[in-house]
Coordinates of C-alpha atoms and ligand atoms in Angstrom, one line a residue:
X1 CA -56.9 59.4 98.7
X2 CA -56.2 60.5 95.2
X3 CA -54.6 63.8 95.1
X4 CA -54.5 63.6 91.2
X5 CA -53.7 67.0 90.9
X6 CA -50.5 67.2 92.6
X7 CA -47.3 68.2 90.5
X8 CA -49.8 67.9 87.5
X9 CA -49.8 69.6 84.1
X10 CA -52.8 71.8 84.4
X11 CA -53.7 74.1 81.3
X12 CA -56.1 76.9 81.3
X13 CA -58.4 77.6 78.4
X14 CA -60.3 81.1 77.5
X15 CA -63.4 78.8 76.0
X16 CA -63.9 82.0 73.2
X17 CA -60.5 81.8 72.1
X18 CA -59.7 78.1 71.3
X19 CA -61.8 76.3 69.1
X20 CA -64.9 77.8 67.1
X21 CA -66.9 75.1 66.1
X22 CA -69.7 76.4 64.5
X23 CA -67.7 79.6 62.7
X24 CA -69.5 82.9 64.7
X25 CA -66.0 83.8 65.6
X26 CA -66.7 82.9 69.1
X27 CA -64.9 79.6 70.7
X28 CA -67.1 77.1 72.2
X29 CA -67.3 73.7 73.7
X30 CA -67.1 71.9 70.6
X31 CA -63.9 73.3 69.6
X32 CA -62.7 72.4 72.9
X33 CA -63.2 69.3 72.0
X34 CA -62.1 68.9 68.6
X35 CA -58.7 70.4 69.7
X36 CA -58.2 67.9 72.5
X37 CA -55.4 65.8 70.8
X38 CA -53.3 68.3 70.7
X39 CA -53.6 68.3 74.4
X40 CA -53.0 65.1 75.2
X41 CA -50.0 65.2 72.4
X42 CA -48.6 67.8 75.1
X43 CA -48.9 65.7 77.8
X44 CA -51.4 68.2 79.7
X45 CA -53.7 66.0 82.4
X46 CA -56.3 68.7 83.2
X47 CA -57.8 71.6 81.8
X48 CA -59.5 74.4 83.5
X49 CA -62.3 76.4 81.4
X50 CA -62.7 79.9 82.3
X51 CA -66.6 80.7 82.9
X52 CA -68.6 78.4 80.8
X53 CA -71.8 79.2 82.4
X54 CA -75.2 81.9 81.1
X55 CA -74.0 85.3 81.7
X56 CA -74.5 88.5 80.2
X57 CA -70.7 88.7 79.6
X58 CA -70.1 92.0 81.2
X59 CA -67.3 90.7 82.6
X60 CA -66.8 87.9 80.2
X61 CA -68.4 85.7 82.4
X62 CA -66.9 86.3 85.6
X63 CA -70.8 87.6 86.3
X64 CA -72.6 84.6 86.2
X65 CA -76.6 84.5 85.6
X66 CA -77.2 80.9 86.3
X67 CA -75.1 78.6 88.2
X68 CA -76.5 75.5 86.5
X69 CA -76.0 75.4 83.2
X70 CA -73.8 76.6 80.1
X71 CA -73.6 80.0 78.1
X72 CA -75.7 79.1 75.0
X73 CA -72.6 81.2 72.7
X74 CA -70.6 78.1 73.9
X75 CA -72.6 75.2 73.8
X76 CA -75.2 73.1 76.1
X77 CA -75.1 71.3 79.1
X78 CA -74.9 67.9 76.5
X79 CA -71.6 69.8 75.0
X80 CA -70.0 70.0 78.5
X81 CA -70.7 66.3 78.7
X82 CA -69.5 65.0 75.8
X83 CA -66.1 67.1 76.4
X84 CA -65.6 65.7 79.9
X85 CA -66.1 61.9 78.3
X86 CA -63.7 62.6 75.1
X87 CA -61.3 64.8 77.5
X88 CA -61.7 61.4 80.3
X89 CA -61.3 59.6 77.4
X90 CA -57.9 60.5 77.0
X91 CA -56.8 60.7 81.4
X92 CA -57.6 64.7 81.0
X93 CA -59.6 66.1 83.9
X94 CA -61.4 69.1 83.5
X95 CA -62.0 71.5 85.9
X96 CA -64.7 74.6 85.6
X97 CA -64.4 78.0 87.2
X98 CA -67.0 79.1 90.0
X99 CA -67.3 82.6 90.6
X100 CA -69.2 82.3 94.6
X101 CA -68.2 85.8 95.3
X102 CA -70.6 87.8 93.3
X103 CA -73.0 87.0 90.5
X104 CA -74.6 88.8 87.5
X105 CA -76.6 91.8 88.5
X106 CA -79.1 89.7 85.9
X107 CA -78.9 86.9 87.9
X108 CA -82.9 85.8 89.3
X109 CA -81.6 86.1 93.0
X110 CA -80.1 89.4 92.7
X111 CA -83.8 90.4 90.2
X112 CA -85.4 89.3 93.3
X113 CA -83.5 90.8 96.2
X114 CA -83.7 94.1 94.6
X115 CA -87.5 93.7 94.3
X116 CA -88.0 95.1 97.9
X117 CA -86.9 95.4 101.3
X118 CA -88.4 91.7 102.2
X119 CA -87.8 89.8 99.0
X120 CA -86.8 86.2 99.8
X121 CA -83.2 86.8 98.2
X122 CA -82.4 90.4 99.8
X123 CA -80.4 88.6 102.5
X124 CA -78.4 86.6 100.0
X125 CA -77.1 89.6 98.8
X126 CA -74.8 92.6 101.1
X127 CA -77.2 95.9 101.6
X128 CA -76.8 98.6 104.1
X129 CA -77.8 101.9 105.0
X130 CA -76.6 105.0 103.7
X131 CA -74.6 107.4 106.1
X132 CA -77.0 110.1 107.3
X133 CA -76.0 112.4 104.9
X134 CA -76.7 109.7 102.2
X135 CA -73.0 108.3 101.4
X136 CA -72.1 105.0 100.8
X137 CA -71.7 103.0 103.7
X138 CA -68.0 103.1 104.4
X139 CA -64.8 104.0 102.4
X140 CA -64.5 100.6 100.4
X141 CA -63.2 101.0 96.9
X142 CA -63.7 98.4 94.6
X143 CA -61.0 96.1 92.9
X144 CA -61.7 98.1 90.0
X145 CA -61.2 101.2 91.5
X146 CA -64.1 103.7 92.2
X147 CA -66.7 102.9 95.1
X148 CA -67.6 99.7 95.6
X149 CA -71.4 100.3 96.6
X150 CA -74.0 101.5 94.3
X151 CA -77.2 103.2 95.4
X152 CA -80.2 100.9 95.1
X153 CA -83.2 103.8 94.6
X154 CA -86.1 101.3 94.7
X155 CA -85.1 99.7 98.4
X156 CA -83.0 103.1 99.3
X157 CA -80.2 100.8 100.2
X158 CA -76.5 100.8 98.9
X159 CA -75.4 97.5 97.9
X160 CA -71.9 96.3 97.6
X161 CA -69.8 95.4 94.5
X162 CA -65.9 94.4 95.0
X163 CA -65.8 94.3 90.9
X164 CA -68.0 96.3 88.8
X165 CA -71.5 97.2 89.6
X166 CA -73.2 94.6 87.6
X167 CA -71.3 92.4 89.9
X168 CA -73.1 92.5 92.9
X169 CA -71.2 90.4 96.7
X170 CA -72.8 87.6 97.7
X171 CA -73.8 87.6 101.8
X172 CA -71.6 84.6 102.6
X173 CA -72.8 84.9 106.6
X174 CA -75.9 84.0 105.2
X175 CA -76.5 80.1 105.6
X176 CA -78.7 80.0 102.5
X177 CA -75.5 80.8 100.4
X178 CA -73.5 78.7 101.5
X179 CA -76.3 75.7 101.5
X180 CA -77.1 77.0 97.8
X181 CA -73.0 76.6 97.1
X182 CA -72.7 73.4 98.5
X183 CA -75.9 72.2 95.9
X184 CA -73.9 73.9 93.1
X185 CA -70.3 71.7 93.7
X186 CA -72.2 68.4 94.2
X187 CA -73.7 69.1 91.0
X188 CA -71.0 69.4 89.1
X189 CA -68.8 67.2 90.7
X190 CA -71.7 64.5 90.6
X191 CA -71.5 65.2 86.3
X192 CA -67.9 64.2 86.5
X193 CA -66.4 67.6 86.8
X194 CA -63.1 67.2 88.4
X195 CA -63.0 70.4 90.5
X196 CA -62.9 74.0 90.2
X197 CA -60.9 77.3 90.1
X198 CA -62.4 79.3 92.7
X199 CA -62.5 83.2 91.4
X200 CA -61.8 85.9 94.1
X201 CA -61.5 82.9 96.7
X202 CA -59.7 85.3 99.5
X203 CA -62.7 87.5 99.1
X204 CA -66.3 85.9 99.5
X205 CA -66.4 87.1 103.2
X206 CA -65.9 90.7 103.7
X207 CA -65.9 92.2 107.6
X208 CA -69.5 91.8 109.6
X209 CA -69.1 95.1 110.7
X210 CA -68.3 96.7 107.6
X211 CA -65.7 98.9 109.1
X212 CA -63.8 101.2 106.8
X213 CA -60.3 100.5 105.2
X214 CA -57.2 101.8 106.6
X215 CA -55.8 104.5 103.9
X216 CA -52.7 103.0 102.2
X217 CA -49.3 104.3 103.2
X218 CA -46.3 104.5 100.8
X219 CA -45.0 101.7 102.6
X220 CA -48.0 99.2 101.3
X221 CA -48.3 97.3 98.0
X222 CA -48.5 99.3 95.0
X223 CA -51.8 98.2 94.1
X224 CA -53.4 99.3 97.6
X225 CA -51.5 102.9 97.2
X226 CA -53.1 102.9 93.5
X227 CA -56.8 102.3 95.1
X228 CA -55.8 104.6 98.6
X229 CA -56.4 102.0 100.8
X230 CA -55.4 98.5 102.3
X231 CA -58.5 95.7 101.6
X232 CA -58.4 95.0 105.4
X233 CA -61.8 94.5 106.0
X234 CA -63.2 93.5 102.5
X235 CA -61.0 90.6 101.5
X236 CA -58.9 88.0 103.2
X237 CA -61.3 87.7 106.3
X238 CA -60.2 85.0 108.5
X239 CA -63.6 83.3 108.7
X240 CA -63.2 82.4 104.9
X241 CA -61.3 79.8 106.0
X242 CA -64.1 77.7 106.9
X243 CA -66.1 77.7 103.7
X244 CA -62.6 76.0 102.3
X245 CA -62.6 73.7 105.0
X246 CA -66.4 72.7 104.2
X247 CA -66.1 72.8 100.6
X248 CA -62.7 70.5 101.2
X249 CA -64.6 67.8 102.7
X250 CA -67.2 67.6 100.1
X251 CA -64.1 67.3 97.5
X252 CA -62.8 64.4 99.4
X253 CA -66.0 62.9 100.0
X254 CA -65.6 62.4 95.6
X255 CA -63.1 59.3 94.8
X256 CA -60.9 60.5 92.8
X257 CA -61.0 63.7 95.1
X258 CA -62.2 66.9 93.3
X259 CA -59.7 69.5 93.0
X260 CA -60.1 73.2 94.3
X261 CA -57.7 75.5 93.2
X262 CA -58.4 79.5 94.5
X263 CA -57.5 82.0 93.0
X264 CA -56.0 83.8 95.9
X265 CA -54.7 87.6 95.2
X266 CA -52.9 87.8 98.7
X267 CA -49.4 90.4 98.9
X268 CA -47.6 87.7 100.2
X269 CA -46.9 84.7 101.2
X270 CA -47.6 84.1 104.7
X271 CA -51.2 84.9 103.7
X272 CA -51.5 82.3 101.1
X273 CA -50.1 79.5 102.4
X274 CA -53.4 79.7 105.3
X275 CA -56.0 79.0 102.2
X276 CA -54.1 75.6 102.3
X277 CA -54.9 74.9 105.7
X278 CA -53.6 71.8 107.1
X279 CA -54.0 70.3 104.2
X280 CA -57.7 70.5 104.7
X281 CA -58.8 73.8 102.8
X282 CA -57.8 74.7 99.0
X283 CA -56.0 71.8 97.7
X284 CA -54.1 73.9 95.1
X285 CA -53.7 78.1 95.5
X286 CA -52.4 80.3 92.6
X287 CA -48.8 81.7 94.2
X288 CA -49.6 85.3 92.9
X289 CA -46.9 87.2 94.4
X290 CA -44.8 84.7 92.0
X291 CA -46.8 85.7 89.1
X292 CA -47.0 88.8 89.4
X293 CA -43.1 89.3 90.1
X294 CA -41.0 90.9 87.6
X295 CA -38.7 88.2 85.7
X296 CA -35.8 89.0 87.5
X297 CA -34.3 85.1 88.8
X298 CA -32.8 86.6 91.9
X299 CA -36.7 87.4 93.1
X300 CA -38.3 84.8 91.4
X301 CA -36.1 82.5 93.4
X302 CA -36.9 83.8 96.9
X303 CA -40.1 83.5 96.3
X304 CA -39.8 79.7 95.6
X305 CA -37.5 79.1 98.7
X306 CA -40.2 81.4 100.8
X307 CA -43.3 78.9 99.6
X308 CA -41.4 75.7 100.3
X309 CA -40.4 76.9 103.9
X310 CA -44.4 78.2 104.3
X311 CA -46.1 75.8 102.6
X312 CA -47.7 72.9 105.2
X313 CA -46.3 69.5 105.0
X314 CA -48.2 67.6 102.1
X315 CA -49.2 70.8 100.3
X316 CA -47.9 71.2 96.6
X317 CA -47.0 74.6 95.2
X318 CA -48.7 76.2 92.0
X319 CA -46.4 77.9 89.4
X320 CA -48.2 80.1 86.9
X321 CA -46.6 82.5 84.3
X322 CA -49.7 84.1 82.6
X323 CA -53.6 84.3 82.5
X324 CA -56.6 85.7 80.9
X325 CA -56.0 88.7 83.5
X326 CA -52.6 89.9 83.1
X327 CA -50.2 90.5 80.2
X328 CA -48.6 86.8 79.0
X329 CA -45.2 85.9 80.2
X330 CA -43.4 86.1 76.7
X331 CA -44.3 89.7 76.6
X332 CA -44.1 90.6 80.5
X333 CA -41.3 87.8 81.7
X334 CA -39.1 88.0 79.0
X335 CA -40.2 91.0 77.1
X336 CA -40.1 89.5 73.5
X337 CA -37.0 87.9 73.9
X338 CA -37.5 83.8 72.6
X339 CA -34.4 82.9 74.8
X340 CA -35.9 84.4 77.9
X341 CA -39.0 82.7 77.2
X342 CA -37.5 79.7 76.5
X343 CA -35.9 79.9 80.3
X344 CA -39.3 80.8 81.7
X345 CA -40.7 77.6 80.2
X346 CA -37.8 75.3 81.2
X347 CA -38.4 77.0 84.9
X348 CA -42.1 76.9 85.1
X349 CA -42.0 72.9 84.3
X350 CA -39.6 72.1 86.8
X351 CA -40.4 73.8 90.0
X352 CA -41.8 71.4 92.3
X353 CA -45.3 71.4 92.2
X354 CA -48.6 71.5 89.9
X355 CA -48.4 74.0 86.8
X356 CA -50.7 75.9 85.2
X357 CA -50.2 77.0 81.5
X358 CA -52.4 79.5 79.6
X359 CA -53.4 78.5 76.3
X360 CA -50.7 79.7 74.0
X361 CA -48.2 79.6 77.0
X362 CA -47.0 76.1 75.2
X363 CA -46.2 78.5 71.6
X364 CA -44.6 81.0 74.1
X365 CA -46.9 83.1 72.2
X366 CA -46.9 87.0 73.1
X367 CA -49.6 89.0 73.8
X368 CA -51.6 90.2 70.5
X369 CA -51.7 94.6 69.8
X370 CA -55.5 94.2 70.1
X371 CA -56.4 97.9 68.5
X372 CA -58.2 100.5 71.1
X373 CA -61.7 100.2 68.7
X374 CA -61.6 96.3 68.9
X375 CA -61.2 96.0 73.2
X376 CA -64.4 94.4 74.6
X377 CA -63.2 94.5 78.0
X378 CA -64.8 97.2 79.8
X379 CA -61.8 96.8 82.2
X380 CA -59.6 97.5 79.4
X381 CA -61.5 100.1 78.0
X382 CA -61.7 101.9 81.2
X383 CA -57.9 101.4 81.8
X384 CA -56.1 101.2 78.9
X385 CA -53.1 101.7 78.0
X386 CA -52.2 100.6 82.1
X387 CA -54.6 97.7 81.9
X388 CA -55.2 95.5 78.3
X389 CA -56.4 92.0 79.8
X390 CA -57.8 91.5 76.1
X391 CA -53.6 91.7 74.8
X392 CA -54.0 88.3 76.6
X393 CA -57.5 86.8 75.2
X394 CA -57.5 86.5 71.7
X395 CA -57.8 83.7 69.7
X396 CA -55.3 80.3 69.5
X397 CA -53.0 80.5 66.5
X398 CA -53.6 76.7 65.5
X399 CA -52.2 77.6 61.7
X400 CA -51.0 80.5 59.4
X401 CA -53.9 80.4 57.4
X402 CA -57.0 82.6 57.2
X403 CA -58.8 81.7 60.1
X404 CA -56.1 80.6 62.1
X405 CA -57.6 76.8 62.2
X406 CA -59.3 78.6 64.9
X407 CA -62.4 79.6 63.2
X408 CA -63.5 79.5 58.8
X409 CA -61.2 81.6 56.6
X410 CA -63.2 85.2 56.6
X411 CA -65.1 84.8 59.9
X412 CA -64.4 88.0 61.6
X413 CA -63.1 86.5 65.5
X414 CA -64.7 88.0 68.5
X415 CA -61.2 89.5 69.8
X416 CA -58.5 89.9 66.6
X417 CA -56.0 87.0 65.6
X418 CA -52.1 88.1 66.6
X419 CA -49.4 87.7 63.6
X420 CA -50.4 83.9 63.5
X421 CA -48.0 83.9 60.7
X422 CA -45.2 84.4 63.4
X423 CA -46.7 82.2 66.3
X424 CA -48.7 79.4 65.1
X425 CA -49.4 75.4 66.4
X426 CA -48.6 73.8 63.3
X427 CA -45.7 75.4 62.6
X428 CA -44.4 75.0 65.5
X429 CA -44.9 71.2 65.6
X430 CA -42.7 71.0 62.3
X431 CA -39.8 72.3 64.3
X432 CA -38.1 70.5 66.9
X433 CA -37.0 73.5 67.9
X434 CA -39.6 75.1 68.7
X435 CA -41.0 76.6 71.9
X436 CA -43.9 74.0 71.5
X437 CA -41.2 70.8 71.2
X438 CA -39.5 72.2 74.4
X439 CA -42.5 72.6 76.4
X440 CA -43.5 68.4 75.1
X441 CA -40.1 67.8 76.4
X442 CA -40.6 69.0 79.4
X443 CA -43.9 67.3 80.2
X444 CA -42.7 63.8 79.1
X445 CA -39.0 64.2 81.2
X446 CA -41.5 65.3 84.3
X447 CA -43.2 61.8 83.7
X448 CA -39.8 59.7 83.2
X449 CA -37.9 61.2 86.1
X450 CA -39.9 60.8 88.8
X451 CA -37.6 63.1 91.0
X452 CA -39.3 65.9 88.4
X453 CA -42.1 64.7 89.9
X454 CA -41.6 64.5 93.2
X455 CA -38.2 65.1 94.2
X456 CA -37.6 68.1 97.1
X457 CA -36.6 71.3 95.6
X458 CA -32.9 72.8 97.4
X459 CA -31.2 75.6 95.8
X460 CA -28.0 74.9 94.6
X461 CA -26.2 78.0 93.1
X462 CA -27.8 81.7 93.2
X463 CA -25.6 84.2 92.2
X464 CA -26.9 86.8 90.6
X465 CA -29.0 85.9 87.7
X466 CA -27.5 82.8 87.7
X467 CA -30.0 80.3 89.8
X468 CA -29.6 76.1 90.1
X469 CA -31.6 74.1 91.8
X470 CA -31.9 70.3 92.5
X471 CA -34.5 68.4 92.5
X472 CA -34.3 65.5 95.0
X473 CA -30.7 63.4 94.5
X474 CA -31.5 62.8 90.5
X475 CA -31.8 66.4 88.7
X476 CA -30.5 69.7 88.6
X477 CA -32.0 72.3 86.8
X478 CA -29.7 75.6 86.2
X479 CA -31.0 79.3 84.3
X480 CA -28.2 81.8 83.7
X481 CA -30.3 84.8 83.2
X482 CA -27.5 86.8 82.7
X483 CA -25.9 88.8 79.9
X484 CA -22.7 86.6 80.1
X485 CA -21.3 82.9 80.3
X486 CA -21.8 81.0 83.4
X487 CA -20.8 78.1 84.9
X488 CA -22.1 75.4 87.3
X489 CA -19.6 73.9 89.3
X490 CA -19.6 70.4 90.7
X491 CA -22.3 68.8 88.2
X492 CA -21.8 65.3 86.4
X493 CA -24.3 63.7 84.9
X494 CA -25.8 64.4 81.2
X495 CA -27.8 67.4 80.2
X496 CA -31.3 66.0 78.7
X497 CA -32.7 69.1 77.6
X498 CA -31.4 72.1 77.0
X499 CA -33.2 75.4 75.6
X500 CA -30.6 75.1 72.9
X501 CA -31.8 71.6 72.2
X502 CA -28.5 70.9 69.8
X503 CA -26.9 70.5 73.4
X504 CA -29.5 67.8 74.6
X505 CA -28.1 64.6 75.8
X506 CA -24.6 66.4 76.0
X507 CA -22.1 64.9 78.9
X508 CA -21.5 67.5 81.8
X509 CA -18.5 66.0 83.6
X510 CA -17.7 68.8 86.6
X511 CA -18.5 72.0 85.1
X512 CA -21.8 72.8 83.3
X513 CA -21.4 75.9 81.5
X514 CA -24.2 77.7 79.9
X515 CA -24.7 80.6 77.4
X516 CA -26.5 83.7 78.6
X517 CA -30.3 83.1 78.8
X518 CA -29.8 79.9 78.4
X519 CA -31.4 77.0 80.8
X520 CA -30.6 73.4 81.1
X521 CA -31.7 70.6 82.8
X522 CA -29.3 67.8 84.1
X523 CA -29.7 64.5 84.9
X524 CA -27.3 63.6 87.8
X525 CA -25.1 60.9 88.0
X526 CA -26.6 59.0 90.9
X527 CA -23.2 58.1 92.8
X528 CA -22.4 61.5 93.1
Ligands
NOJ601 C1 -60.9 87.5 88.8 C2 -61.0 87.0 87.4 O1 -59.9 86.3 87.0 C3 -61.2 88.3 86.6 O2 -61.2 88.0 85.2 C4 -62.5 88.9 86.9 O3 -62.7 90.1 86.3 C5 -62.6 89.2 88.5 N1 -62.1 88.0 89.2 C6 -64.0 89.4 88.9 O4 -64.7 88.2 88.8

């Protein structure tokens, strides 16, 4: 079987923030497409489009209205297609993102299951009673804090909503669903759609009985104490497993074999290597505890010995630094420090494993000051200053000019421009130098060495802040993320790139020494 996606190049895009073709100061499909050499000059081999399909964007369409077809601000079903031949075209793969856990409150089957008591959809949907002195159903706060069930006065049922109320669960114990969701993959994958990131994949099945949530203790994660309790009985259900394990054999029944990647917000570890499976669930899962770790080497590096010890034989790992949810690593890794960000890059590249870049990740582009009056995200708005997912969604800086080559000078874009002047494509692409060159490096050194590829990972050094690994007899990769010097002992061979690139090719004959925040990676002399 084809297991295209392991230890590729993967490379998220926020479809309104790359390319705006037809100058509304929205990105769509079309300026996808016209910005597609620049990926393959990067070397990516698959994209992954955030929501492309109808929704009435409450939550940017993570609330989906029609399963089926594409949000007319982006583009038609006909734009998809051409994309996924130019993008083919070129040996880039293209992945969309499904969102089974809930849809749009707007959505017909949700219209319909709130029409009465007996409506053909009510079923699809998860209703109960109120308590007998007419409170929600159990203690279940929602991932976006406040109660996750809202009253329903025309059926006088509560129904329940793990994101925000427009966002109403779908009843995954309900055979319909899951027939409807099988329909919806063959669909796509039958259009050449090469897979899917699966949204909230830990959470489609929440507990049969509905029992209530344990109250978090200060001994739990920070996020449970934040919401008061532990999501034991709403997310991470152990009979999700088998909708993975279904939806894994319709992937494989594809030649090449469609990719699922899940977005799977587990605490830790133990819990995400089981969306894995045997090998015969999730083909790819986001490591979250990882992304979401502080940039501190010492932890980051557990965290990688911790998945390769978990992680079933045949699996691949996933190494993400930023996305449309969270603050991007330039800001939160290395907190505006290029160096540090230049480490992150050189790290994220050479783990083993498949990696995901965020458009912009590639620039080591910050996150924009998006100004309170501009946020759109009603997350954001709600949360802000703790929360600004928008800091992390505005438009690609393809030049310095008005308009950012992203949309026509004096378009106004849907979500402001960052100092593009500062952080731009073009640029970037005149200086060798540049984040951008490094990141290009690092892709076309993971397709020469094939021990990049697919060579073991071992630690080599950790002390302190000062992590080496190998990676299988061939490379060694070092980051001293310290304030001072370090050295490597024991290493010959020649480093081939270095985040100070004027130190590329340089000879390392016993000792590689390298300047705080500064990363290397070696190419061993193989008799050694
Ligand atoms: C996770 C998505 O990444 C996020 O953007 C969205 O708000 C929630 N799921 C709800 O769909």
């Amino acid at each position: 079987m084809n297991e295209w996606w392991r230890d590729a190049v993967c490379y998220q895009i926020y479809p309104r923030s790359y390319g705006d073709s037809n100058s509304d100061g929205i990105g769509d499909l079309r300026g996808i497409t016209a910005h597609l050499s620049h990926l393959a000059w990067l070397g990516v081999e698959c994209i992954w489009l955030s929501p492309t399909f109808p929704s009435p964007n409450l939550d940017w369409g993570y609330d989906v209205a029609d399963y089926y077809d594409v949000h007319p601000e982006l583009g038609t079903l006909n734009d998809l297609d051409a994309l996924v031949a130019e993008a083919h075209g070129r040996d880039i793969r293209v992945v969309l993102d499904l969102v089974p856990n809930h849809t749009s409150a707007a959505h017909p089957w949700f219209e319909d299951a709130r029409s009465s008591l007996t409506a053909e959809h009510r079923d699809w949907y998860v209703w109960a009673d109120p308590k007998p002195n007419g409170s929600a159903p159990n203690n279940w706060t929602s991932s976006f804090m406040g109660p996750a069930w809202t009253f329903d006065e025309r059926t006088g049922q509560y129904f329940l909503h793990n994101f925000l109320p427009s966002q109403p669960e779908l009843n995954w114990w309900n055979p319909d669903v899951r027939a409807e969701f099988d329909r919806i993959l063959r669909f796509w994958f039958d259009r050449g759609i090469d897979g899917f990131r699966i949204d909230v994949a830990h959470m489609v099945i929440k507990d049969r009985e509905l029992r209530d949530n344990p109250p978090a203790t200060p001994s739990d994660f920070l996020l449970d104490q934040f919401r008061g309790q532990v999501p034991l009985y709403n997310s991470n259900r152990p009979e999700v497993h088998d909708v993975y394990r279904n939806w894994r054999s319709i992937a494989d029944s594809y030649e090449p074999s469609r990719m699922l990647v899940g977005e799977t917000f587990v605490n830790d570890l133990e819990q995400l290597v089981a969306y894995y499976g045997k090998n015969d669930e999730l083909s790819l899962a986001f490591n979250i505890p990882f992304l979401t770790a502080p940039y501190a080497l010492n932890t980051l590096r557990k965290m990688v010995e911790r998945t390769e010890e978990l992680l079933p034989a045949d699996c691949c790992p996933v190494w993400t630094g930023s996305n449309h949810d969270m603050s991007r690593f330039p800001t939160r890794w290395a907190a505006g420090d290029p160096a540090r960000a230049r480490c992150a890059l050189v790290m994220l590249l050479t783990l083993r494993g498949t990696v995901f870049f965020y458009y912009g990740d590639e620039l080591a582009m910050p996150d924009t000051d998006v100004p309170l009056d501009r946020l759109v995200d009603p997350v954001s708005i709600e949360y802000q200053p703790v929360l600004n997912r928008d800091a992390a969604r505005t438009p690609m800086p393809w030049n310095g000019a008005d308009g950012a080559g992203f949309t026509e000078p004096g378009v106004e874009p849907w979500l402001p421009f960052g100092n593009v002047s500062a952080c731009n494509v073009a640029d970037q692409r005149d200086d060798p130098n540049s984040p951008l060159h490094l990141t290009r490096g690092l892709v076309a050194l993971r397709r020469e060495l094939s021990d990049l590829r697919e060579g073991a990972y071992a630690t080599y050094t950790a002390v302190g802040e000062v992590w080496a690994w190998t990676r299988g007899d061939g490379v060694l990769i070092a980051i001293n993320g310290s304030d001072t010097e370090a050295t490597i002992a024991d290493v010959r061979g020649a480093i081939r790139i270095c985040t100070n690139r004027a130190r590329d090719n340089e000879p390392v004959a016993g000792e590689l020494r390298l300047a705080p925040n500064e990363a290397a990676v070696v190419e061993l002399e193989l008799d050694h």
